[in-house]
Amino acid sequence: MLTGIQAALIGGDARQLEVIHKCSELDASVTLIGFDNLQNGFSGITKAELTPEALDGMDAVILPAVGTDDHGRVESLFSSKELRLAQEHIAALPKHATVFTGMAKPYLRELCATYSIALVELFDRDDVAIYNSIPTAEGAIMMAIQNTDITIHSSDSMVLGFGRTGMTLARTLQGMGAHVRVGVNRPDYFARAAEMGMNPFYTHDLIKKVSGVDLLFNTIPSLIITAQVIANIPHRALIIDLASRPGGTDFRFAEKRGVKAMLAPGLPGIVAPKTAGRIIADTISSIIMEHAQSRGNE
């Protein structure tokens, strides 16, 4: 239970609704900032403006998936007002407080470091990334189905990267009957892909391996699908880039050559916000309870 815990949620999208519900269900005292237009009724929830006074005494501050931009602005689907997290807000937090976000820009990291406030980047955690790989894989396959005139079954599909998202995606494609090739850069990934019955190759051979591909999925957050690679891809092929912006594809050259390429970061929050929100909510509530128990044992 989170009885006695004070938590503030600042901005966000539909995923935050699950976090609000979970915190309230566990008896936390929840303050919503940047939720002026929220129609859902939550009992025992208070709303406030973004001021230092509103954050004074908070045990947890929960920010959206991308905490702030490079200038401290916080996106909120539920408010038309601009939210900007500044030094005075973080300075108002007690030293035991924790700030939660999916991924943090340098601005937020430096702000928390300056005032010695713990910052948890949820998307860096293996458990969150693995759970999120499920809606990511489903969303990527949905996009492939919507943007091609072939079935996944019997398609020549390629996945670049065999980390947490790449492995889930490759296994899902294989389960649907696709012929799956996996681009890796480590011998252990090569061995694991081979053990799973896929066709692994090293990414330095990518130019030679893309010939004949129908679907090319990228999870590597650096430029890997270069102009030279795209020149060897059939015009009918579809590229779906799942890496964080700006992705790992030369989109300009893909457009010039007539190859359809789509950048699709953040799919969990788009295709399955309820599930993605539950993943975040369960993780945050567990961490808050662990921190509270640790303080109680001191």
PDB file of C-alpha atoms in Angstrom:
ATOM      1  CA  MET A   1       0.000   0.000   0.000  1.00  0.00           C
ATOM      2  CA  LEU A   2       1.022   3.622  -0.564  1.00  0.00           C
ATOM      3  CA  THR A   3      -0.794   5.021   2.466  1.00  0.00           C
ATOM      4  CA  GLY A   4       0.863   8.257   3.531  1.00  0.00           C
ATOM      5  CA  ILE A   5       2.729   8.699   0.231  1.00  0.00           C
ATOM      6  CA  GLN A   6       2.313  12.049  -1.521  1.00  0.00           C
ATOM      7  CA  ALA A   7       2.608  11.790  -5.322  1.00  0.00           C
ATOM      8  CA  ALA A   8       2.322  14.501  -7.962  1.00  0.00           C
ATOM      9  CA  LEU A   9       1.670  13.724 -11.618  1.00  0.00           C
ATOM     10  CA  ILE A  10       2.717  16.470 -14.000  1.00  0.00           C
ATOM     11  CA  GLY A  11       1.350  16.312 -17.547  1.00  0.00           C
ATOM     12  CA  GLY A  12       1.323  13.300 -19.829  1.00  0.00           C
ATOM     13  CA  ASP A  13      -1.052  11.316 -21.994  1.00  0.00           C
ATOM     14  CA  ALA A  14      -3.529   8.460 -21.632  1.00  0.00           C
ATOM     15  CA  ARG A  15      -0.889   6.282 -19.977  1.00  0.00           C
ATOM     16  CA  GLN A  16      -0.935   8.569 -16.958  1.00  0.00           C
ATOM     17  CA  LEU A  17      -4.580   7.676 -16.283  1.00  0.00           C
ATOM     18  CA  GLU A  18      -3.476   4.167 -15.334  1.00  0.00           C
ATOM     19  CA  VAL A  19      -0.807   5.589 -13.036  1.00  0.00           C
ATOM     20  CA  ILE A  20      -3.398   7.837 -11.365  1.00  0.00           C
ATOM     21  CA  HIS A  21      -5.755   4.880 -10.904  1.00  0.00           C
ATOM     22  CA  LYS A  22      -3.018   2.642  -9.459  1.00  0.00           C
ATOM     23  CA  CYS A  23      -1.702   5.252  -7.018  1.00  0.00           C
ATOM     24  CA  SER A  24      -5.225   6.096  -5.868  1.00  0.00           C
ATOM     25  CA  GLU A  25      -6.119   2.420  -5.526  1.00  0.00           C
ATOM     26  CA  LEU A  26      -3.072   1.927  -3.283  1.00  0.00           C
ATOM     27  CA  ASP A  27      -4.177   4.835  -1.068  1.00  0.00           C
ATOM     28  CA  ALA A  28      -1.565   7.424  -2.069  1.00  0.00           C
ATOM     29  CA  SER A  29      -2.417  11.119  -1.834  1.00  0.00           C
ATOM     30  CA  VAL A  30      -2.374  12.195  -5.491  1.00  0.00           C
ATOM     31  CA  THR A  31      -2.029  15.726  -6.850  1.00  0.00           C
ATOM     32  CA  LEU A  32      -2.595  16.324 -10.566  1.00  0.00           C
ATOM     33  CA  ILE A  33      -0.777  19.164 -12.309  1.00  0.00           C
ATOM     34  CA  GLY A  34      -1.602  19.905 -15.930  1.00  0.00           C
ATOM     35  CA  PHE A  35      -4.854  17.943 -15.977  1.00  0.00           C
ATOM     36  CA  ASP A  36      -7.268  20.874 -16.268  1.00  0.00           C
ATOM     37  CA  ASN A  37      -9.290  19.267 -19.056  1.00  0.00           C
ATOM     38  CA  LEU A  38      -9.413  15.767 -17.591  1.00  0.00           C
ATOM     39  CA  GLN A  39     -13.022  14.582 -17.571  1.00  0.00           C
ATOM     40  CA  ASN A  40     -12.509  11.295 -15.723  1.00  0.00           C
ATOM     41  CA  GLY A  41     -13.603  11.482 -12.122  1.00  0.00           C
ATOM     42  CA  PHE A  42     -11.100  10.161  -9.593  1.00  0.00           C
ATOM     43  CA  SER A  43     -12.090  10.261  -5.935  1.00  0.00           C
ATOM     44  CA  GLY A  44      -9.609  11.634  -3.451  1.00  0.00           C
ATOM     45  CA  ILE A  45      -7.548  13.420  -6.112  1.00  0.00           C
ATOM     46  CA  THR A  46      -6.623  17.090  -5.960  1.00  0.00           C
ATOM     47  CA  LYS A  47      -5.596  19.384  -8.816  1.00  0.00           C
ATOM     48  CA  ALA A  48      -3.021  22.142  -8.569  1.00  0.00           C
ATOM     49  CA  GLU A  49      -0.978  24.594 -10.602  1.00  0.00           C
ATOM     50  CA  LEU A  50       2.724  23.946 -11.193  1.00  0.00           C
ATOM     51  CA  THR A  51       4.245  25.917  -8.316  1.00  0.00           C
ATOM     52  CA  PRO A  52       7.013  25.183  -5.808  1.00  0.00           C
ATOM     53  CA  GLU A  53       4.398  25.141  -3.071  1.00  0.00           C
ATOM     54  CA  ALA A  54       2.474  22.352  -4.833  1.00  0.00           C
ATOM     55  CA  LEU A  55       5.579  20.137  -4.822  1.00  0.00           C
ATOM     56  CA  ASP A  56       6.659  20.867  -1.267  1.00  0.00           C
ATOM     57  CA  GLY A  57       6.595  17.604   0.697  1.00  0.00           C
ATOM     58  CA  MET A  58       6.032  15.302  -2.287  1.00  0.00           C
ATOM     59  CA  ASP A  59       7.535  11.820  -2.075  1.00  0.00           C
ATOM     60  CA  ALA A  60       7.235  11.188  -5.815  1.00  0.00           C
ATOM     61  CA  VAL A  61       6.913  13.312  -8.935  1.00  0.00           C
ATOM     62  CA  ILE A  62       5.719  11.404 -11.986  1.00  0.00           C
ATOM     63  CA  LEU A  63       6.427  12.934 -15.391  1.00  0.00           C
ATOM     64  CA  PRO A  64       5.373  11.742 -18.874  1.00  0.00           C
ATOM     65  CA  ALA A  65       7.278   9.222 -21.007  1.00  0.00           C
ATOM     66  CA  VAL A  66       9.604  11.980 -22.218  1.00  0.00           C
ATOM     67  CA  GLY A  67       9.949  13.990 -19.020  1.00  0.00           C
ATOM     68  CA  THR A  68      10.734  17.437 -20.390  1.00  0.00           C
ATOM     69  CA  ASP A  69      12.123  18.953 -23.545  1.00  0.00           C
ATOM     70  CA  ASP A  70      15.503  20.688 -23.615  1.00  0.00           C
ATOM     71  CA  HIS A  71      13.972  23.784 -22.008  1.00  0.00           C
ATOM     72  CA  GLY A  72      11.935  22.117 -19.276  1.00  0.00           C
ATOM     73  CA  ARG A  73       8.564  22.068 -21.025  1.00  0.00           C
ATOM     74  CA  VAL A  74       6.303  19.157 -20.106  1.00  0.00           C
ATOM     75  CA  GLU A  75       3.744  17.883 -22.615  1.00  0.00           C
ATOM     76  CA  SER A  76       0.188  17.379 -21.387  1.00  0.00           C
ATOM     77  CA  LEU A  77      -2.709  15.999 -23.378  1.00  0.00           C
ATOM     78  CA  PHE A  78      -5.108  17.198 -20.694  1.00  0.00           C
ATOM     79  CA  SER A  79      -4.205  20.888 -20.504  1.00  0.00           C
ATOM     80  CA  SER A  80      -3.908  23.827 -22.888  1.00  0.00           C
ATOM     81  CA  LYS A  81      -1.598  25.660 -20.488  1.00  0.00           C
ATOM     82  CA  GLU A  82       2.174  25.524 -20.884  1.00  0.00           C
ATOM     83  CA  LEU A  83       3.934  23.511 -18.190  1.00  0.00           C
ATOM     84  CA  ARG A  84       7.590  24.252 -17.541  1.00  0.00           C
ATOM     85  CA  LEU A  85       9.560  22.449 -14.862  1.00  0.00           C
ATOM     86  CA  ALA A  86      12.179  24.827 -13.461  1.00  0.00           C
ATOM     87  CA  GLN A  87      14.847  24.902 -10.768  1.00  0.00           C
ATOM     88  CA  GLU A  88      12.508  26.265  -8.106  1.00  0.00           C
ATOM     89  CA  HIS A  89      10.175  23.288  -8.548  1.00  0.00           C
ATOM     90  CA  ILE A  90      12.862  20.635  -8.049  1.00  0.00           C
ATOM     91  CA  ALA A  91      14.414  22.689  -5.235  1.00  0.00           C
ATOM     92  CA  ALA A  92      11.097  22.516  -3.360  1.00  0.00           C
ATOM     93  CA  LEU A  93      11.174  18.717  -3.179  1.00  0.00           C
ATOM     94  CA  PRO A  94      12.373  16.970  -0.020  1.00  0.00           C
ATOM     95  CA  LYS A  95      15.724  15.191  -0.406  1.00  0.00           C
ATOM     96  CA  HIS A  96      14.125  11.737  -0.225  1.00  0.00           C
ATOM     97  CA  ALA A  97      11.815  12.468  -3.172  1.00  0.00           C
ATOM     98  CA  THR A  98      12.078  10.570  -6.452  1.00  0.00           C
ATOM     99  CA  VAL A  99      11.314  11.887  -9.925  1.00  0.00           C
ATOM    100  CA  PHE A 100       9.995   9.292 -12.381  1.00  0.00           C
ATOM    101  CA  THR A 101       9.967   9.525 -16.166  1.00  0.00           C
ATOM    102  CA  GLY A 102      10.277   7.213 -19.135  1.00  0.00           C
ATOM    103  CA  MET A 103      13.402   8.828 -20.541  1.00  0.00           C
ATOM    104  CA  ALA A 104      15.081  12.059 -19.490  1.00  0.00           C
ATOM    105  CA  LYS A 105      16.725  14.773 -21.537  1.00  0.00           C
ATOM    106  CA  PRO A 106      19.963  16.324 -20.206  1.00  0.00           C
ATOM    107  CA  TYR A 107      17.929  19.273 -18.855  1.00  0.00           C
ATOM    108  CA  LEU A 108      16.015  17.071 -16.412  1.00  0.00           C
ATOM    109  CA  ARG A 109      19.051  14.984 -15.470  1.00  0.00           C
ATOM    110  CA  GLU A 110      21.085  18.084 -14.651  1.00  0.00           C
ATOM    111  CA  LEU A 111      18.225  19.641 -12.698  1.00  0.00           C
ATOM    112  CA  CYS A 112      17.800  16.575 -10.483  1.00  0.00           C
ATOM    113  CA  ALA A 113      21.558  16.169 -10.048  1.00  0.00           C
ATOM    114  CA  THR A 114      21.922  19.805  -8.960  1.00  0.00           C
ATOM    115  CA  TYR A 115      19.491  19.293  -6.070  1.00  0.00           C
ATOM    116  CA  SER A 116      20.462  15.649  -5.341  1.00  0.00           C
ATOM    117  CA  ILE A 117      16.990  14.367  -6.227  1.00  0.00           C
ATOM    118  CA  ALA A 118      16.799  10.737  -7.352  1.00  0.00           C
ATOM    119  CA  LEU A 119      15.743  10.320 -10.992  1.00  0.00           C
ATOM    120  CA  VAL A 120      14.357   7.025 -12.288  1.00  0.00           C
ATOM    121  CA  GLU A 121      14.264   6.545 -16.070  1.00  0.00           C
ATOM    122  CA  LEU A 122      11.795   3.702 -16.451  1.00  0.00           C
ATOM    123  CA  PHE A 123      12.625   2.846 -20.051  1.00  0.00           C
ATOM    124  CA  ASP A 124      16.193   2.019 -19.000  1.00  0.00           C
ATOM    125  CA  ARG A 125      14.907  -0.807 -16.834  1.00  0.00           C
ATOM    126  CA  ASP A 126      14.974  -4.296 -18.337  1.00  0.00           C
ATOM    127  CA  ASP A 127      11.572  -5.248 -16.921  1.00  0.00           C
ATOM    128  CA  VAL A 128       9.813  -2.191 -18.367  1.00  0.00           C
ATOM    129  CA  ALA A 129      11.579  -2.513 -21.723  1.00  0.00           C
ATOM    130  CA  ILE A 130      10.682  -6.195 -22.024  1.00  0.00           C
ATOM    131  CA  TYR A 131       7.029  -5.605 -21.137  1.00  0.00           C
ATOM    132  CA  ASN A 132       6.908  -2.644 -23.551  1.00  0.00           C
ATOM    133  CA  SER A 133       8.368  -4.772 -26.322  1.00  0.00           C
ATOM    134  CA  ILE A 134       5.038  -6.619 -26.544  1.00  0.00           C
ATOM    135  CA  PRO A 135       2.849  -3.652 -27.627  1.00  0.00           C
ATOM    136  CA  THR A 136       5.788  -2.394 -29.709  1.00  0.00           C
ATOM    137  CA  ALA A 137       5.914  -5.663 -31.658  1.00  0.00           C
ATOM    138  CA  GLU A 138       2.133  -5.763 -32.060  1.00  0.00           C
ATOM    139  CA  GLY A 139       2.081  -2.145 -33.240  1.00  0.00           C
ATOM    140  CA  ALA A 140       4.893  -2.704 -35.730  1.00  0.00           C
ATOM    141  CA  ILE A 141       3.139  -5.732 -37.201  1.00  0.00           C
ATOM    142  CA  MET A 142      -0.134  -3.781 -37.372  1.00  0.00           C
ATOM    143  CA  MET A 143       1.662  -1.091 -39.395  1.00  0.00           C
ATOM    144  CA  ALA A 144       3.148  -3.729 -41.684  1.00  0.00           C
ATOM    145  CA  ILE A 145      -0.276  -5.260 -42.333  1.00  0.00           C
ATOM    146  CA  GLN A 146      -1.840  -1.844 -43.004  1.00  0.00           C
ATOM    147  CA  ASN A 147       0.874  -0.728 -45.416  1.00  0.00           C
ATOM    148  CA  THR A 148       1.519  -3.820 -47.531  1.00  0.00           C
ATOM    149  CA  ASP A 149      -0.469  -6.052 -49.860  1.00  0.00           C
ATOM    150  CA  ILE A 150       1.124  -9.286 -48.644  1.00  0.00           C
ATOM    151  CA  THR A 151       0.690 -11.457 -45.569  1.00  0.00           C
ATOM    152  CA  ILE A 152       3.188 -11.642 -42.753  1.00  0.00           C
ATOM    153  CA  HIS A 153       3.084 -15.396 -43.286  1.00  0.00           C
ATOM    154  CA  SER A 154       5.753 -16.400 -45.829  1.00  0.00           C
ATOM    155  CA  SER A 155       7.095 -12.833 -45.999  1.00  0.00           C
ATOM    156  CA  ASP A 156      10.829 -12.229 -46.082  1.00  0.00           C
ATOM    157  CA  SER A 157      11.130 -10.199 -42.877  1.00  0.00           C
ATOM    158  CA  MET A 158      14.285  -8.715 -41.404  1.00  0.00           C
ATOM    159  CA  VAL A 159      14.805  -7.354 -37.887  1.00  0.00           C
ATOM    160  CA  LEU A 160      17.856  -5.219 -37.135  1.00  0.00           C
ATOM    161  CA  GLY A 161      18.906  -5.493 -33.510  1.00  0.00           C
ATOM    162  CA  PHE A 162      18.245  -8.412 -31.180  1.00  0.00           C
ATOM    163  CA  GLY A 163      17.806  -6.658 -27.876  1.00  0.00           C
ATOM    164  CA  ARG A 164      14.652  -6.579 -25.812  1.00  0.00           C
ATOM    165  CA  THR A 165      12.397  -5.223 -28.578  1.00  0.00           C
ATOM    166  CA  GLY A 166      14.147  -6.949 -31.468  1.00  0.00           C
ATOM    167  CA  MET A 167      13.907 -10.380 -29.879  1.00  0.00           C
ATOM    168  CA  THR A 168      10.178 -10.069 -29.132  1.00  0.00           C
ATOM    169  CA  LEU A 169       9.455  -8.751 -32.614  1.00  0.00           C
ATOM    170  CA  ALA A 170      11.505 -11.435 -34.369  1.00  0.00           C
ATOM    171  CA  ARG A 171       9.864 -14.210 -32.356  1.00  0.00           C
ATOM    172  CA  THR A 172       6.371 -12.811 -33.052  1.00  0.00           C
ATOM    173  CA  LEU A 173       7.043 -12.587 -36.788  1.00  0.00           C
ATOM    174  CA  GLN A 174       8.383 -16.127 -36.756  1.00  0.00           C
ATOM    175  CA  GLY A 175       5.269 -17.302 -34.925  1.00  0.00           C
ATOM    176  CA  MET A 176       3.165 -15.796 -37.715  1.00  0.00           C
ATOM    177  CA  GLY A 177       5.024 -17.807 -40.330  1.00  0.00           C
ATOM    178  CA  ALA A 178       7.472 -15.178 -41.628  1.00  0.00           C
ATOM    179  CA  HIS A 179      10.953 -16.093 -42.829  1.00  0.00           C
ATOM    180  CA  VAL A 180      12.958 -14.063 -40.315  1.00  0.00           C
ATOM    181  CA  ARG A 181      16.493 -12.775 -40.739  1.00  0.00           C
ATOM    182  CA  VAL A 182      18.087 -10.988 -37.793  1.00  0.00           C
ATOM    183  CA  GLY A 183      20.897  -8.455 -38.000  1.00  0.00           C
ATOM    184  CA  VAL A 184      23.143  -8.577 -34.914  1.00  0.00           C
ATOM    185  CA  ASN A 185      26.506  -7.204 -33.817  1.00  0.00           C
ATOM    186  CA  ARG A 186      27.381  -9.653 -31.043  1.00  0.00           C
ATOM    187  CA  PRO A 187      28.262 -13.364 -31.141  1.00  0.00           C
ATOM    188  CA  ASP A 188      25.879 -14.165 -28.255  1.00  0.00           C
ATOM    189  CA  TYR A 189      22.982 -12.549 -30.133  1.00  0.00           C
ATOM    190  CA  PHE A 190      23.996 -14.495 -33.249  1.00  0.00           C
ATOM    191  CA  ALA A 191      23.968 -17.746 -31.267  1.00  0.00           C
ATOM    192  CA  ARG A 192      20.616 -17.017 -29.631  1.00  0.00           C
ATOM    193  CA  ALA A 193      18.946 -16.140 -32.949  1.00  0.00           C
ATOM    194  CA  ALA A 194      20.326 -19.324 -34.496  1.00  0.00           C
ATOM    195  CA  GLU A 195      19.100 -21.382 -31.520  1.00  0.00           C
ATOM    196  CA  MET A 196      15.622 -19.908 -32.041  1.00  0.00           C
ATOM    197  CA  GLY A 197      15.574 -21.105 -35.629  1.00  0.00           C
ATOM    198  CA  MET A 198      16.095 -17.708 -37.260  1.00  0.00           C
ATOM    199  CA  ASN A 199      18.683 -16.699 -39.841  1.00  0.00           C
ATOM    200  CA  PRO A 200      21.179 -14.380 -38.130  1.00  0.00           C
ATOM    201  CA  PHE A 201      23.822 -12.268 -39.833  1.00  0.00           C
ATOM    202  CA  TYR A 202      26.197  -9.534 -38.739  1.00  0.00           C
ATOM    203  CA  THR A 203      25.075  -6.002 -39.477  1.00  0.00           C
ATOM    204  CA  HIS A 204      28.321  -5.149 -41.286  1.00  0.00           C
ATOM    205  CA  ASP A 205      26.979  -7.440 -44.045  1.00  0.00           C
ATOM    206  CA  LEU A 206      23.623  -5.637 -44.209  1.00  0.00           C
ATOM    207  CA  ILE A 207      24.094  -4.233 -47.715  1.00  0.00           C
ATOM    208  CA  LYS A 208      24.464  -7.751 -49.081  1.00  0.00           C
ATOM    209  CA  LYS A 209      21.656  -9.228 -46.975  1.00  0.00           C
ATOM    210  CA  VAL A 210      18.748  -6.879 -47.790  1.00  0.00           C
ATOM    211  CA  SER A 211      18.258  -8.064 -51.333  1.00  0.00           C
ATOM    212  CA  GLY A 212      14.762  -9.507 -51.669  1.00  0.00           C
ATOM    213  CA  VAL A 213      13.471  -8.321 -48.296  1.00  0.00           C
ATOM    214  CA  ASP A 214       9.731  -7.552 -47.958  1.00  0.00           C
ATOM    215  CA  LEU A 215       9.641  -6.056 -44.465  1.00  0.00           C
ATOM    216  CA  LEU A 216      12.574  -4.381 -42.749  1.00  0.00           C
ATOM    217  CA  PHE A 217      12.190  -3.508 -39.060  1.00  0.00           C
ATOM    218  CA  ASN A 218      14.887  -1.494 -37.317  1.00  0.00           C
ATOM    219  CA  THR A 219      15.427  -1.222 -33.550  1.00  0.00           C
ATOM    220  CA  ILE A 220      18.983   0.171 -33.633  1.00  0.00           C
ATOM    221  CA  PRO A 221      19.147   3.871 -32.587  1.00  0.00           C
ATOM    222  CA  SER A 222      21.881   4.915 -35.027  1.00  0.00           C
ATOM    223  CA  LEU A 223      22.053   5.322 -38.795  1.00  0.00           C
ATOM    224  CA  ILE A 224      22.205   1.785 -40.122  1.00  0.00           C
ATOM    225  CA  ILE A 225      19.751   1.767 -43.045  1.00  0.00           C
ATOM    226  CA  THR A 226      21.935   4.031 -45.168  1.00  0.00           C
ATOM    227  CA  ALA A 227      21.517   5.140 -48.778  1.00  0.00           C
ATOM    228  CA  GLN A 228      23.736   2.239 -49.852  1.00  0.00           C
ATOM    229  CA  VAL A 229      21.488  -0.229 -48.006  1.00  0.00           C
ATOM    230  CA  ILE A 230      18.309   1.318 -49.417  1.00  0.00           C
ATOM    231  CA  ALA A 231      19.763   1.119 -52.931  1.00  0.00           C
ATOM    232  CA  ASN A 232      19.770  -2.685 -52.563  1.00  0.00           C
ATOM    233  CA  ILE A 233      16.214  -2.927 -51.205  1.00  0.00           C
ATOM    234  CA  PRO A 234      13.352  -3.816 -53.580  1.00  0.00           C
ATOM    235  CA  HIS A 235      10.988  -0.901 -54.292  1.00  0.00           C
ATOM    236  CA  ARG A 236       8.096  -2.935 -52.878  1.00  0.00           C
ATOM    237  CA  ALA A 237       9.786  -3.260 -49.456  1.00  0.00           C
ATOM    238  CA  LEU A 238       8.498  -1.479 -46.368  1.00  0.00           C
ATOM    239  CA  ILE A 239      10.834  -0.062 -43.713  1.00  0.00           C
ATOM    240  CA  ILE A 240       9.446   0.375 -40.193  1.00  0.00           C
ATOM    241  CA  ASP A 241      11.914   2.142 -37.913  1.00  0.00           C
ATOM    242  CA  LEU A 242      11.194   1.617 -34.216  1.00  0.00           C
ATOM    243  CA  ALA A 243      14.277   3.413 -32.893  1.00  0.00           C
ATOM    244  CA  SER A 244      13.947   6.681 -30.992  1.00  0.00           C
ATOM    245  CA  ARG A 245      14.076   9.864 -33.066  1.00  0.00           C
ATOM    246  CA  PRO A 246      15.639  10.491 -35.536  1.00  0.00           C
ATOM    247  CA  GLY A 247      15.691   6.729 -36.112  1.00  0.00           C
ATOM    248  CA  GLY A 248      18.277   4.675 -37.933  1.00  0.00           C
ATOM    249  CA  THR A 249      17.105   5.205 -41.525  1.00  0.00           C
ATOM    250  CA  ASP A 250      18.080   7.632 -44.284  1.00  0.00           C
ATOM    251  CA  PHE A 251      14.474   8.719 -44.803  1.00  0.00           C
ATOM    252  CA  ARG A 252      15.408  11.344 -47.392  1.00  0.00           C
ATOM    253  CA  PHE A 253      17.012   8.796 -49.687  1.00  0.00           C
ATOM    254  CA  ALA A 254      14.229   6.267 -49.095  1.00  0.00           C
ATOM    255  CA  GLU A 255      11.681   8.829 -50.287  1.00  0.00           C
ATOM    256  CA  LYS A 256      13.854   9.756 -53.259  1.00  0.00           C
ATOM    257  CA  ARG A 257      14.104   6.119 -54.304  1.00  0.00           C
ATOM    258  CA  GLY A 258      10.411   5.436 -53.738  1.00  0.00           C
ATOM    259  CA  VAL A 259      10.838   3.014 -50.841  1.00  0.00           C
ATOM    260  CA  LYS A 260       8.219   3.502 -48.130  1.00  0.00           C
ATOM    261  CA  ALA A 261       9.895   4.149 -44.767  1.00  0.00           C
ATOM    262  CA  MET A 262       8.045   4.945 -41.557  1.00  0.00           C
ATOM    263  CA  LEU A 263       9.443   6.204 -38.255  1.00  0.00           C
ATOM    264  CA  ALA A 264       7.417   4.737 -35.395  1.00  0.00           C
ATOM    265  CA  PRO A 265       8.922   5.421 -31.947  1.00  0.00           C
ATOM    266  CA  GLY A 266       6.814   5.194 -28.807  1.00  0.00           C
ATOM    267  CA  LEU A 267       4.362   2.623 -30.142  1.00  0.00           C
ATOM    268  CA  PRO A 268       3.229   1.315 -26.719  1.00  0.00           C
ATOM    269  CA  GLY A 269       1.666   4.658 -25.847  1.00  0.00           C
ATOM    270  CA  ILE A 270       0.025   4.892 -29.276  1.00  0.00           C
ATOM    271  CA  VAL A 271      -1.346   1.412 -29.932  1.00  0.00           C
ATOM    272  CA  ALA A 272      -1.939   0.236 -26.360  1.00  0.00           C
ATOM    273  CA  PRO A 273      -1.917   3.177 -23.929  1.00  0.00           C
ATOM    274  CA  LYS A 274      -3.874   1.264 -21.281  1.00  0.00           C
ATOM    275  CA  THR A 275      -1.425  -1.636 -21.253  1.00  0.00           C
ATOM    276  CA  ALA A 276       1.574   0.704 -21.469  1.00  0.00           C
ATOM    277  CA  GLY A 277       0.147   2.745 -18.601  1.00  0.00           C
ATOM    278  CA  ARG A 278      -0.306  -0.347 -16.451  1.00  0.00           C
ATOM    279  CA  ILE A 279       3.317  -1.336 -17.027  1.00  0.00           C
ATOM    280  CA  ILE A 280       4.460   2.102 -15.885  1.00  0.00           C
ATOM    281  CA  ALA A 281       2.005   2.200 -12.977  1.00  0.00           C
ATOM    282  CA  ASP A 282       2.994  -1.215 -11.622  1.00  0.00           C
ATOM    283  CA  THR A 283       6.700  -0.386 -11.822  1.00  0.00           C
ATOM    284  CA  ILE A 284       6.406   3.043 -10.205  1.00  0.00           C
ATOM    285  CA  SER A 285       4.211   1.797  -7.360  1.00  0.00           C
ATOM    286  CA  SER A 286       6.659  -1.052  -6.636  1.00  0.00           C
ATOM    287  CA  ILE A 287       9.633   1.327  -6.544  1.00  0.00           C
ATOM    288  CA  ILE A 288       7.817   3.804  -4.291  1.00  0.00           C
ATOM    289  CA  MET A 289       6.924   1.012  -1.855  1.00  0.00           C
ATOM    290  CA  GLU A 290      10.532  -0.221  -1.834  1.00  0.00           C
ATOM    291  CA  HIS A 291      11.800   3.305  -1.124  1.00  0.00           C
ATOM    292  CA  ALA A 292       9.240   3.805   1.648  1.00  0.00           C
ATOM    293  CA  GLN A 293      10.229   0.518   3.297  1.00  0.00           C
ATOM    294  CA  SER A 294      13.918   1.436   3.054  1.00  0.00           C
ATOM    295  CA  ARG A 295      13.281   4.788   4.759  1.00  0.00           C
ATOM    296  CA  GLY A 296      11.241   3.037   7.433  1.00  0.00           C
ATOM    297  CA  ASN A 297      14.119   0.654   8.202  1.00  0.00           C
ATOM    298  CA  GLU A 298      16.668   3.437   8.560  1.00  0.00           C
TER     299      GLU A 298
END
